[in-house]
Coordinates of C-alpha atoms and ligand atoms in Angstrom, one line a residue:
M9 CA 71.2 121.6 85.6
V10 CA 73.0 119.8 88.4
V11 CA 76.7 120.2 88.3
L12 CA 78.5 117.8 90.6
T13 CA 81.6 119.3 92.1
L14 CA 84.6 117.1 92.5
N15 CA 84.3 116.7 96.3
H16 CA 80.5 116.5 96.4
P17 CA 79.9 114.4 99.6
E18 CA 77.1 112.3 98.1
I19 CA 78.8 110.8 95.2
N20 CA 81.6 108.4 94.8
K21 CA 82.6 109.9 91.5
E22 CA 85.6 108.7 89.7
I23 CA 87.9 111.4 88.6
T24 CA 90.5 110.4 86.2
M25 CA 93.3 111.8 84.1
C26 CA 94.3 108.9 82.1
G27 CA 95.8 107.7 78.9
I28 CA 93.7 106.1 76.2
I29 CA 94.7 104.4 73.0
G30 CA 92.8 102.6 70.2
Y31 CA 94.2 100.5 67.4
A32 CA 92.7 99.2 64.2
G33 CA 95.1 97.4 61.8
H34 CA 96.7 94.2 60.6
R35 CA 98.7 93.3 63.7
P36 CA 97.7 91.5 66.8
A37 CA 96.2 94.5 68.5
V38 CA 96.6 93.7 72.2
P39 CA 100.5 93.8 72.2
V40 CA 100.3 97.1 70.2
I41 CA 97.9 98.5 72.8
V42 CA 100.0 97.4 75.8
E43 CA 103.1 98.9 74.2
G44 CA 101.2 102.2 73.7
L45 CA 100.0 102.1 77.2
K46 CA 103.5 101.9 78.5
R47 CA 104.3 105.2 76.7
L48 CA 101.1 106.7 78.3
E49 CA 101.8 105.5 81.8
Y50 CA 103.0 108.9 82.7
R51 CA 99.4 110.1 82.5
G52 CA 98.3 107.7 85.2
Y53 CA 99.2 104.3 86.5
D54 CA 96.8 103.0 89.2
S55 CA 95.0 100.6 87.0
A56 CA 94.8 99.6 83.3
G57 CA 92.8 97.6 80.9
V58 CA 92.1 96.5 77.3
A59 CA 89.1 95.6 75.2
F60 CA 88.9 93.7 72.0
V61 CA 86.5 91.5 70.0
Q62 CA 87.6 88.0 69.5
H63 CA 85.8 84.7 68.7
Q64 CA 82.5 86.7 68.4
G65 CA 82.8 88.0 72.0
L66 CA 83.6 91.4 73.4
E67 CA 86.5 90.8 75.9
V68 CA 87.5 93.3 78.6
I69 CA 90.6 92.5 80.7
R70 CA 91.6 94.9 83.5
A71 CA 93.9 95.0 86.4
Q72 CA 94.5 97.1 89.4
G73 CA 98.0 98.6 89.8
K74 CA 100.7 99.3 87.3
L75 CA 100.7 98.0 83.8
C76 CA 102.8 95.0 84.6
E77 CA 99.8 93.7 86.5
L78 CA 97.7 93.9 83.4
E79 CA 100.5 92.2 81.4
N80 CA 100.6 89.4 83.9
K81 CA 96.9 88.9 83.5
L82 CA 97.1 89.0 79.7
G83 CA 99.9 86.4 79.8
G84 CA 97.3 83.9 81.1
C85 CA 94.7 84.8 78.5
D86 CA 94.1 84.0 74.9
A87 CA 94.1 87.7 73.7
F88 CA 96.2 87.7 70.5
H89 CA 93.8 87.2 67.6
A90 CA 92.0 90.6 67.5
T91 CA 93.4 93.2 65.2
T92 CA 91.4 96.0 66.8
A93 CA 91.5 97.0 70.5
L94 CA 91.3 99.8 73.0
G95 CA 93.4 100.4 76.0
H96 CA 93.4 102.6 79.1
T97 CA 95.8 103.6 81.9
R98 CA 94.1 105.4 84.8
W99 CA 94.9 107.9 87.6
A100 CA 92.1 108.4 90.1
T101 CA 91.8 110.9 92.9
H102 CA 88.3 109.9 94.0
G103 CA 86.7 106.4 93.7
L104 CA 89.0 103.5 94.6
P105 CA 91.5 102.5 92.0
V106 CA 90.1 99.0 92.0
E107 CA 89.5 96.7 89.1
R108 CA 85.8 97.3 88.8
N109 CA 86.4 101.0 88.3
A110 CA 89.2 100.4 85.8
H111 CA 88.4 101.0 82.1
P112 CA 87.3 99.8 79.6
H113 CA 83.7 99.8 80.7
K114 CA 80.9 97.9 78.9
D115 CA 77.3 98.7 78.4
G116 CA 74.6 96.5 80.0
Q117 CA 74.2 94.3 76.9
G118 CA 78.0 93.8 76.6
R119 CA 78.0 95.0 73.0
L120 CA 80.0 98.2 73.5
A121 CA 83.3 98.9 75.3
L122 CA 84.5 102.4 76.1
V123 CA 87.6 104.1 77.5
H124 CA 87.5 107.7 78.7
N125 CA 89.8 110.4 80.0
G126 CA 87.9 113.3 81.6
I127 CA 84.9 114.0 83.9
I128 CA 81.3 113.7 83.1
E129 CA 80.0 116.4 85.4
N130 CA 76.3 115.6 85.1
Y131 CA 76.9 111.9 85.6
H132 CA 74.6 111.6 88.5
P133 CA 71.3 112.7 86.8
L134 CA 72.3 110.7 83.7
R135 CA 72.8 107.7 85.8
E136 CA 69.5 108.1 87.6
M137 CA 67.7 108.6 84.2
L138 CA 69.4 105.4 82.9
K139 CA 68.6 103.5 86.0
N140 CA 64.9 104.4 85.6
K141 CA 65.1 102.9 82.2
G142 CA 66.2 99.7 83.7
R143 CA 70.0 99.9 83.2
E144 CA 72.2 98.5 85.9
F145 CA 75.6 99.7 86.9
V146 CA 78.5 97.7 88.1
S147 CA 81.1 100.4 88.8
D148 CA 81.3 103.8 90.5
T149 CA 82.5 105.6 87.4
D150 CA 81.1 108.3 85.3
T151 CA 82.6 106.4 82.3
E152 CA 80.1 103.6 82.7
V153 CA 77.3 106.2 82.5
L154 CA 78.8 107.3 79.2
V155 CA 78.8 103.9 77.6
Q156 CA 75.3 103.1 78.9
L157 CA 74.1 106.4 77.5
V158 CA 75.5 105.6 74.1
S159 CA 73.9 102.2 74.3
E160 CA 70.6 103.7 75.3
E161 CA 70.6 106.1 72.3
W162 CA 71.7 103.2 70.0
S163 CA 68.7 101.2 71.1
K164 CA 66.5 103.9 69.5
D165 CA 67.0 102.7 65.9
T166 CA 70.0 104.9 65.0
T167 CA 73.4 104.2 63.6
L168 CA 76.1 104.0 66.3
L169 CA 77.6 107.2 64.9
Q170 CA 74.3 109.0 65.5
A171 CA 73.9 107.4 68.9
I172 CA 77.4 108.7 70.0
S173 CA 76.5 112.1 68.8
R174 CA 73.2 112.2 70.6
A175 CA 74.8 110.8 73.8
L176 CA 77.6 113.3 73.8
A177 CA 75.0 116.1 73.3
Q178 CA 73.6 115.3 76.7
V179 CA 77.0 115.2 78.5
E180 CA 78.4 118.1 80.5
G181 CA 82.1 118.0 81.3
T182 CA 85.2 116.8 79.6
Y183 CA 86.1 113.7 77.7
A184 CA 88.4 112.0 75.3
M185 CA 86.7 108.8 74.6
A186 CA 87.1 105.8 72.3
L187 CA 84.6 103.0 71.8
I188 CA 84.4 99.6 70.1
N189 CA 81.3 97.5 69.1
L190 CA 80.9 93.8 69.1
D191 CA 79.1 93.9 65.7
E192 CA 81.8 95.8 63.9
P193 CA 85.0 94.4 65.3
G194 CA 87.4 96.3 63.0
R195 CA 86.1 99.8 63.8
I196 CA 86.7 102.5 66.5
W197 CA 84.8 105.6 67.3
A198 CA 86.4 108.4 69.3
A199 CA 85.6 111.9 70.3
R200 CA 87.0 114.7 72.4
K201 CA 86.0 117.7 74.4
S202 CA 88.7 119.5 76.6
S203 CA 90.8 116.3 76.9
P204 CA 93.6 115.6 74.5
L205 CA 93.0 113.1 71.6
L206 CA 95.1 112.5 68.5
L207 CA 94.6 110.4 65.4
G208 CA 97.6 108.6 64.0
M209 CA 97.5 107.4 60.4
G210 CA 99.7 104.4 59.4
T211 CA 99.8 102.1 56.5
G212 CA 97.0 99.6 56.8
E213 CA 96.6 100.7 60.5
N214 CA 95.2 103.7 62.3
F215 CA 95.3 104.8 65.9
V216 CA 93.7 107.2 68.4
A217 CA 95.6 108.1 71.5
S218 CA 96.0 110.7 74.2
D219 CA 99.6 111.5 73.2
I220 CA 101.9 110.9 70.3
P221 CA 104.5 108.5 71.9
A222 CA 101.7 105.9 72.2
F223 CA 101.8 105.2 68.4
L224 CA 105.1 106.8 67.3
A225 CA 106.7 103.4 66.7
Y226 CA 104.2 102.9 63.9
T227 CA 103.4 106.2 62.3
R228 CA 104.5 109.9 62.3
E229 CA 101.4 111.2 60.5
V230 CA 99.1 112.8 63.1
I231 CA 95.9 114.8 63.3
F232 CA 95.2 116.9 66.4
L233 CA 91.5 116.4 67.0
E234 CA 89.7 119.6 68.3
D235 CA 86.9 119.8 70.8
N236 CA 83.6 118.5 69.6
E237 CA 85.1 116.3 66.9
L238 CA 84.3 112.7 66.4
V239 CA 86.3 110.2 64.4
E240 CA 85.4 106.9 62.9
L241 CA 88.2 104.7 61.8
D242 CA 89.2 101.2 60.8
A243 CA 92.5 99.8 59.5
L244 CA 92.2 101.4 56.1
S245 CA 90.2 104.6 56.5
W246 CA 89.3 107.4 58.9
K247 CA 86.8 110.2 58.9
V248 CA 86.4 113.2 61.2
F249 CA 82.9 114.6 61.9
D250 CA 81.5 117.5 63.8
V251 CA 80.0 115.7 66.8
A252 CA 76.8 117.7 66.8
T253 CA 75.9 117.9 63.0
L254 CA 77.9 114.8 61.9
K255 CA 79.1 116.9 58.9
P256 CA 82.5 115.5 57.7
L257 CA 85.4 117.8 58.4
N258 CA 88.7 118.4 56.6
K259 CA 91.7 118.1 58.9
E260 CA 95.3 119.0 58.5
V261 CA 97.8 116.2 58.8
H262 CA 101.0 116.9 60.8
H263 CA 104.2 115.1 60.5
I264 CA 106.1 114.4 63.7
S265 CA 109.8 114.6 63.3
W266 CA 111.1 113.5 66.7
D267 CA 111.8 109.8 67.1
L268 CA 110.7 107.3 69.6
Q269 CA 114.2 107.1 71.0
S270 CA 113.8 110.6 72.3
A271 CA 110.8 109.4 74.3
Q272 CA 112.7 106.5 75.8
K273 CA 115.4 106.3 78.5
G274 CA 118.4 106.3 76.2
G275 CA 120.6 104.2 78.5
Y276 CA 119.8 106.1 81.7
R277 CA 118.4 104.4 84.7
H278 CA 115.5 106.7 84.9
F279 CA 113.8 109.2 82.6
M280 CA 114.4 111.9 85.2
L281 CA 118.1 111.4 85.1
K282 CA 118.1 111.4 81.3
E283 CA 116.0 114.5 81.2
I284 CA 118.3 116.3 83.7
F285 CA 121.3 115.4 81.5
E286 CA 119.5 116.7 78.4
Q287 CA 119.5 120.3 79.7
P288 CA 122.5 121.4 77.7
Q289 CA 120.8 120.3 74.5
V290 CA 117.5 121.9 75.6
I291 CA 119.2 125.2 76.1
A292 CA 120.8 124.9 72.7
N293 CA 117.5 124.0 71.1
C294 CA 115.7 126.9 72.8
L295 CA 118.3 129.3 71.4
A296 CA 118.3 127.9 67.9
G297 CA 117.0 130.5 65.5
R298 CA 116.3 132.9 68.3
M299 CA 119.3 135.2 67.8
D300 CA 119.9 137.5 64.9
P301 CA 123.6 137.1 64.0
K302 CA 123.7 140.6 62.5
S303 CA 122.0 142.7 65.1
S304 CA 122.7 140.2 67.9
C305 CA 119.3 140.7 69.3
V306 CA 116.6 138.2 70.3
L307 CA 114.2 136.9 67.6
L308 CA 110.7 136.1 68.8
P309 CA 108.6 136.4 65.6
E310 CA 105.7 135.0 67.5
L311 CA 105.4 138.4 69.2
D312 CA 106.3 140.8 66.4
D313 CA 103.0 142.6 66.0
L314 CA 101.9 142.2 69.7
P315 CA 101.9 145.5 71.6
I316 CA 104.4 145.6 74.5
P317 CA 102.3 144.8 77.5
E318 CA 102.1 147.4 80.3
Q319 CA 101.6 144.6 82.9
I320 CA 102.1 140.9 82.7
Q321 CA 100.1 138.4 84.7
I322 CA 101.8 135.0 84.8
V323 CA 99.5 132.0 85.4
A324 CA 100.9 128.6 86.1
C325 CA 101.1 125.6 88.5
G326 CA 103.9 123.8 90.3
T327 CA 107.2 123.9 88.7
S328 CA 105.9 126.1 85.9
Y329 CA 104.8 128.6 88.6
H330 CA 108.3 128.6 90.0
A331 CA 109.6 129.3 86.5
G332 CA 107.2 132.3 86.4
L333 CA 108.5 133.6 89.7
W334 CA 112.0 133.5 88.4
G335 CA 111.0 135.2 85.1
Q336 CA 109.3 138.0 87.1
H337 CA 112.8 139.2 88.3
L338 CA 114.1 139.5 84.8
L339 CA 111.0 141.0 83.2
E340 CA 110.8 143.6 85.8
S341 CA 114.5 144.5 86.0
W342 CA 115.4 144.3 82.3
A343 CA 112.1 145.2 80.5
K344 CA 110.7 147.3 83.3
I345 CA 107.3 145.6 82.9
P346 CA 105.4 145.0 86.2
V347 CA 104.7 141.3 86.6
R348 CA 102.3 139.5 88.9
V349 CA 102.8 135.7 89.2
E350 CA 99.7 133.7 90.1
I351 CA 99.1 130.1 91.1
A352 CA 96.5 129.2 88.4
S353 CA 94.1 127.4 90.8
E354 CA 93.9 130.6 92.9
F355 CA 93.8 133.0 90.0
R356 CA 90.8 131.3 88.4
Y357 CA 88.6 131.8 91.5
R358 CA 89.9 135.3 92.5
N359 CA 88.1 137.7 90.1
P360 CA 91.4 139.1 89.0
L361 CA 91.5 142.6 87.7
F362 CA 92.7 143.2 84.2
R363 CA 93.5 146.2 82.2
P364 CA 93.2 146.2 78.4
T365 CA 97.0 146.7 78.1
D366 CA 97.8 143.6 80.2
L367 CA 99.1 140.3 78.8
V368 CA 98.5 137.0 80.5
L369 CA 101.4 134.6 80.2
A370 CA 100.3 131.0 80.7
I371 CA 103.3 128.7 81.4
S372 CA 102.7 125.0 81.1
Q373 CA 104.9 122.1 80.1
S374 CA 102.0 119.8 79.1
G375 CA 99.7 122.5 77.9
E376 CA 96.8 120.5 79.4
T377 CA 96.9 121.6 83.1
A378 CA 93.2 122.2 83.9
D379 CA 93.7 125.2 86.2
T380 CA 96.2 127.0 83.9
L381 CA 93.7 126.5 81.0
A382 CA 90.9 127.9 83.1
G383 CA 93.0 130.9 84.0
M384 CA 93.7 131.5 80.3
R385 CA 90.1 131.2 79.4
L386 CA 89.2 133.7 82.2
A387 CA 91.6 136.2 80.7
K388 CA 90.4 135.6 77.2
G389 CA 86.8 136.1 78.3
E390 CA 87.9 139.6 79.6
G391 CA 89.5 140.4 76.2
V392 CA 93.0 140.2 77.6
P393 CA 95.5 138.7 75.1
V394 CA 97.1 135.4 76.2
L395 CA 100.6 134.2 75.4
G396 CA 101.2 130.5 76.0
L397 CA 104.7 129.2 76.9
C398 CA 104.2 125.6 76.3
N399 CA 106.2 122.4 75.5
V400 CA 103.6 120.3 73.8
V401 CA 102.7 121.2 70.2
G402 CA 99.0 120.9 69.5
S403 CA 98.1 120.9 73.3
S404 CA 95.2 122.9 74.6
V405 CA 97.4 125.8 75.8
A406 CA 99.1 125.9 72.4
R407 CA 95.8 126.0 70.6
E408 CA 93.9 128.3 72.7
A409 CA 96.4 131.0 73.4
D410 CA 96.4 134.0 71.1
R411 CA 100.1 133.5 70.6
V412 CA 102.3 130.6 71.6
I413 CA 106.0 130.1 72.1
H414 CA 107.0 126.5 72.2
T415 CA 109.7 125.7 74.7
Q416 CA 111.5 123.0 72.8
A417 CA 112.3 120.7 75.7
G418 CA 111.1 117.6 73.8
P419 CA 108.9 115.0 75.4
E420 CA 109.3 115.0 79.2
I421 CA 108.3 111.6 80.5
S422 CA 109.4 111.6 84.1
V423 CA 106.6 113.0 86.3
A424 CA 109.0 115.4 88.0
S425 CA 109.6 118.3 85.6
T426 CA 113.2 119.1 85.1
K427 CA 114.3 119.9 81.5
A428 CA 110.9 121.6 80.9
M429 CA 111.6 124.1 83.6
C430 CA 115.1 124.8 82.1
S431 CA 113.4 125.5 78.7
Q432 CA 110.8 127.8 80.3
L433 CA 113.6 129.8 82.0
V434 CA 115.5 130.2 78.8
L435 CA 112.4 131.5 77.0
L436 CA 111.5 133.8 79.9
L437 CA 115.0 135.2 79.8
L438 CA 114.7 135.7 76.0
L439 CA 111.3 137.4 76.5
A440 CA 112.9 139.8 79.0
L441 CA 115.8 140.5 76.6
Y442 CA 113.3 141.0 73.7
W443 CA 111.1 143.5 75.5
G444 CA 114.1 145.1 77.2
R445 CA 115.6 145.9 73.8
Q446 CA 112.3 147.1 72.4
K447 CA 111.8 149.4 75.4
Q448 CA 115.4 150.4 75.5
T449 CA 115.5 149.7 79.2
L450 CA 118.3 147.2 79.2
P451 CA 121.9 148.4 78.7
R452 CA 123.4 147.0 75.5
E453 CA 126.4 145.8 77.3
T454 CA 124.3 143.6 79.7
E455 CA 122.4 142.3 76.7
S456 CA 125.4 141.2 74.8
Q457 CA 127.1 139.7 77.8
I458 CA 123.9 137.6 78.4
L459 CA 123.8 136.5 74.8
R460 CA 127.4 135.6 74.8
G461 CA 127.0 133.8 78.1
L462 CA 124.0 131.9 76.8
L463 CA 125.8 130.5 73.8
G464 CA 128.6 129.2 76.1
L465 CA 126.2 127.7 78.6
P466 CA 125.5 124.3 77.1
G467 CA 129.2 123.4 76.9
I468 CA 129.8 124.5 80.6
L469 CA 126.8 122.6 81.8
E470 CA 127.6 119.5 79.8
A471 CA 131.0 119.3 81.4
E472 CA 129.7 120.0 84.9
L473 CA 126.7 117.6 85.0
P474 CA 128.7 114.4 85.7
R475 CA 130.6 116.2 88.5
M476 CA 127.4 117.5 89.9
R477 CA 125.9 114.0 89.9
G478 CA 128.9 112.7 91.9
K479 CA 128.5 115.4 94.5
A480 CA 124.8 114.8 94.7
Q481 CA 125.4 111.0 95.3
E482 CA 127.8 111.8 98.1
L483 CA 125.4 114.3 99.8
A484 CA 122.5 111.9 99.4
Q485 CA 124.2 109.3 101.5
E486 CA 125.1 111.8 104.1
Y487 CA 121.6 113.3 104.4
S488 CA 119.4 110.4 103.6
A489 CA 118.2 110.1 107.2
A490 CA 116.8 113.6 107.3
R491 CA 113.0 113.8 107.5
S492 CA 112.8 117.5 106.8
F493 CA 114.8 120.1 104.8
F494 CA 114.8 123.8 104.5
Y495 CA 115.7 125.3 101.1
L496 CA 116.8 128.9 101.4
G497 CA 117.4 131.5 98.8
R498 CA 117.1 135.2 98.2
G499 CA 116.3 137.3 95.1
S500 CA 116.1 135.2 92.0
S501 CA 117.4 132.2 94.0
F502 CA 114.2 132.2 96.1
P503 CA 112.0 130.6 93.3
L504 CA 114.8 128.0 92.9
A505 CA 114.7 127.3 96.6
L506 CA 110.9 126.6 96.2
E507 CA 111.7 124.4 93.2
G508 CA 114.4 122.5 95.1
A509 CA 112.0 121.8 97.9
L510 CA 109.3 120.7 95.5
K511 CA 111.6 118.2 93.8
L512 CA 112.7 116.7 97.0
K513 CA 109.2 116.3 98.3
E514 CA 107.7 114.8 95.2
I515 CA 110.2 112.1 94.5
S516 CA 111.9 111.3 97.8
Y517 CA 108.8 112.0 100.0
I518 CA 111.0 113.9 102.4
H519 CA 109.3 117.0 103.8
A520 CA 110.9 120.2 102.5
E521 CA 110.1 123.9 102.7
G522 CA 111.4 126.5 100.3
Y523 CA 111.9 129.8 102.1
A524 CA 113.1 133.3 101.4
S525 CA 116.2 133.3 103.7
G526 CA 115.3 136.6 105.2
E527 CA 111.9 135.2 106.4
M528 CA 113.6 132.6 108.6
K529 CA 113.8 134.7 111.6
H530 CA 110.1 135.5 111.4
G531 CA 109.1 132.0 112.6
P532 CA 110.5 129.0 110.8
I533 CA 113.9 129.2 112.4
A534 CA 112.3 127.7 115.5
L535 CA 112.3 124.4 113.6
I536 CA 116.1 124.3 113.2
D537 CA 118.0 121.6 115.1
P538 CA 120.7 119.1 114.2
E539 CA 118.0 116.8 112.6
F540 CA 116.6 119.6 110.3
P541 CA 119.2 120.4 107.7
T542 CA 119.2 123.4 105.4
F543 CA 120.1 123.5 101.7
A544 CA 121.2 127.0 101.1
L545 CA 121.5 128.7 97.7
A546 CA 124.4 131.0 98.1
P547 CA 125.6 132.2 94.6
S548 CA 128.1 135.1 94.5
D549 CA 125.6 137.8 93.8
D550 CA 124.7 141.1 95.5
L551 CA 122.7 139.3 98.1
L552 CA 125.4 136.9 99.2
P553 CA 126.4 138.9 102.4
K554 CA 122.7 138.8 103.5
V555 CA 122.4 135.1 102.8
I556 CA 125.6 134.5 104.8
S557 CA 124.2 136.3 107.8
N558 CA 121.0 134.2 107.6
L559 CA 123.1 131.0 107.5
V560 CA 125.1 132.1 110.5
E561 CA 121.8 132.3 112.3
V562 CA 121.0 128.8 111.3
Q563 CA 124.4 127.6 112.5
A564 CA 123.8 129.3 115.8
R565 CA 120.8 126.9 116.3
N566 CA 123.0 123.9 115.5
G567 CA 121.5 123.5 112.0
R568 CA 123.5 121.5 109.5
I569 CA 124.0 123.3 106.2
I570 CA 124.7 122.4 102.6
A571 CA 125.7 125.6 100.7
L572 CA 125.5 125.5 96.9
A573 CA 128.0 128.2 96.1
H574 CA 130.6 129.6 93.8
P575 CA 134.4 129.3 94.3
G576 CA 135.5 131.8 97.0
F577 CA 132.5 131.1 99.4
D578 CA 134.1 131.3 102.8
L579 CA 131.6 130.5 105.5
A580 CA 132.6 127.2 107.2
V581 CA 129.4 125.1 106.8
D582 CA 129.0 121.3 106.9
H583 CA 129.2 120.9 103.1
V584 CA 130.0 123.4 100.4
W585 CA 128.9 122.3 97.0
S586 CA 131.0 124.5 94.7
I587 CA 129.7 125.0 91.1
P588 CA 131.3 127.1 88.3
E589 CA 130.3 130.8 88.2
V590 CA 128.9 132.2 85.0
Y591 CA 127.4 135.6 84.2
G592 CA 124.6 137.0 86.4
P593 CA 121.2 135.2 86.0
L594 CA 122.8 132.5 83.9
N595 CA 124.0 130.9 87.1
T596 CA 120.4 129.6 87.5
F597 CA 121.1 127.1 84.8
L598 CA 123.8 125.5 87.0
I599 CA 121.9 125.8 90.3
L600 CA 118.7 124.2 88.9
P601 CA 120.3 120.9 87.8
A602 CA 122.2 120.6 91.1
L603 CA 118.9 120.8 93.0
Q604 CA 117.3 118.3 90.6
L605 CA 120.2 115.9 91.0
F606 CA 120.2 116.2 94.8
A607 CA 116.5 115.3 94.9
Y608 CA 117.1 112.5 92.3
E609 CA 120.0 110.9 94.2
M610 CA 118.1 111.1 97.5
A611 CA 115.1 109.3 96.0
V612 CA 117.3 106.7 94.4
Y613 CA 119.2 106.2 97.6
L614 CA 115.9 105.7 99.5
G615 CA 114.7 103.3 96.8
K616 CA 111.8 105.4 95.6
D617 CA 110.0 105.1 92.3
V618 CA 111.7 108.1 90.8
D619 CA 109.8 108.4 87.5
Q620 CA 106.4 107.6 88.8
P621 CA 106.2 109.0 92.3
R622 CA 103.1 107.9 94.3
N623 CA 99.9 110.0 94.1
L624 CA 101.1 112.0 91.1
A625 CA 100.5 112.1 87.4
K626 CA 102.3 113.9 84.7
S627 CA 99.6 116.2 83.4
V628 CA 97.0 117.4 85.8
T629 CA 93.9 117.6 83.5
V630 CA 91.5 117.9 86.4
E631 CA 91.2 120.8 88.8
Ligands
F6R11 C1 106.6 119.1 89.4 C2 105.7 119.1 88.3 C3 104.4 119.8 88.5 C4 104.1 120.6 87.2 C5 102.6 121.2 87.3 C6 102.3 122.0 86.1 O1 107.8 118.4 89.1 O2 106.0 118.6 87.3 O3 104.4 120.7 89.6 O4 105.0 121.6 87.0 O5 101.7 120.1 87.4 O6 102.3 121.2 84.9 P1 102.4 121.9 83.5 O7 103.7 122.6 83.4 O8 102.3 120.8 82.5 O9 101.2 122.8 83.4

C-alpha cells in the first residue's frame, strides 16, 4: 500500500475541504444549487462549479475564485432547463485553485460528473493503474481519479450502483462524493466516509449536501449519512445502502427546527458581527434546562452515569483550544481535577499516556476538525472514554464521542469563531460546577454566586455590546496603522489574550502575539517600541497588581497600551477601555466580546473580508 502524505514532494495532489450539494426535483436545478453553494461557501471559496444534464449533454461549468465568478459565468449560459444538478465550492491547500482543478470532474467519456470533499490517499497508484488502461487525465486532482475509477468499474458490465461500490472499495482516504450520469439525468448517487454528508427530503425534491443550510430553504427533514453509506435518489425517492454489500439500510429521519434566518446575516453587515451580538442569547440557550430550580445545581444528564474522571485531557484546535485552556483553570480550581490541554495536531502524534480513569474532552465547534477527531480516535483506541463538546448536531465528533454535550451556539457562519467560543466557555464552566458539586470541592456560596451571576449575564452583556462596539470603532481608527500587537493577560485572562491575538491575526492580517504578561521580561519585551502597541487584559482580579507592574515595564520602553479593565483601574495608559465588572470568572464573558469587536472593527476599518478571511476555511477537515 502506498499512502501519499499531504506534503509528498512528488505529487501535485489537490487537498480540499469543500462544500458539495446535489439536487433532484421539479425546479430549475442550477439556481437551487447556486443558492445552496452560497450557504456552503464557509467551507471553502477558491473555486466553484456545477454539473447538470441538459439537451442530452452533460454540462460542467466551473470558475476560479468566489461564487460570484461562477454566477457571472452561468449568467452567460443556457443552464436553466435541468431539474437535477450537482454543485461544489472548493478550498485547496495544495494544487492550484484554478479552473481545471475545480469540481465537478468528468470521466474520460463525459458520461459521469462527480463532486468530492475529502482526500483520496492512494490516488497516485490508482491514477497510474487507470492510465495503464488508457485513461487520460486533465486535472491534478484526486477527484478526477475517483470519477475515472467509477467509470472504469462501470465499463465492466455492472450497474452504476455496483460500479460505485466497487470503486469505493479500492479507495483509501476520506470522501463525501456525489455523482450524476448522462443516461439517467434525474438521478444522483452519493456516499461518505469521514467527510460530512446529509440527505434532505422535500416534497417532490431531494437533496444531498455537506451541511443543512444548503437546503434548509426547501426542507427540514434530514438524514445524517454515516460512514460507508451510499444513497441513490431522484425527485420522488431515495434509498440508502451499505456501500460494500449494497444491502438497503433503514435510516432515522431528523427534523431540523432552526430556521434559515438564523443562518443568515439578520440585518448585520457581517456574520461575524451578528454572531458576536448573539452571545447574550447563546449564554441563555446554553443555560436553558441546565439548572435545577429546586436544588439550584447544574444539570448535565449526559454525564449522569459517567464516573468522575481522575484526570482530563482536553484536545482541540485554534479557538476551541483556547476555550480548553480557560476551562482548565475552573476544572482544576473548582472540581480539583488535574487537566492537560493539548493542541490536537500535536496530541495525535505524541504517543500520549492515558490512565483508565482519564477522560478525553474533545472541543470542536464544527465537530469535523480532522486533528481533533484523530485525537479522539486515538483515545478511544486506548479505551479512554471521550466526551465531545460540540456545536454541530450529527457531526463526526458528536457521533463518535462516547458522550456529547451540544454547545447550543446555533450555526456559526463567519470563519472566525466568536459565539461558539462563548458557548464552549459556558459549558466548561457548567462542567466545573457539576463535578465541583459532586466532589464537594466547591464552596456552596461560590456555586450559588456563579449561578446567580450566570442568569444575570445575558442582560448585562446585551446592554453593554453596543457601547463596546462604539469603543472598538474608536480604538480601531487610533491603532489601524499598527503592524504588530501584543496581547497580554495572566491567569484565566491568558487564554483570552491568546484568543484576542488570534482574532486580530486572522481577520485583519495584523501580526499579533498573545503572551502571559509575566513572560514579557524573558525576551519579548525587546520588541516594544512606540510602533508596537500592547492590548492588556487587566480585570480587577487577584493578579491585577502583577499585571500593572508588567504594564509599567512596557511603558518604560515607550510602548503604547490599551488596557481592558474594570472601573477603578488607575494606571495612566494611552487608552483605558472600561467594562462593567461582574462576579469572578464571569468577567470573561465581557472580555471576550471586547476582544472580538476590536479585531472586527480593525478588519472593517482596514477593508478586509471579515467573514471569509484569506487562506482560511470554516471547518478544517484535513490535517
Ligand atoms: C478561529 C477559528 C479556528 C477554529 C479551529 C477549530 O477563529 O475558528 O481556530 O477554532 O479551526 O475548529 P473547531 O472548533 O470547529 O474544531
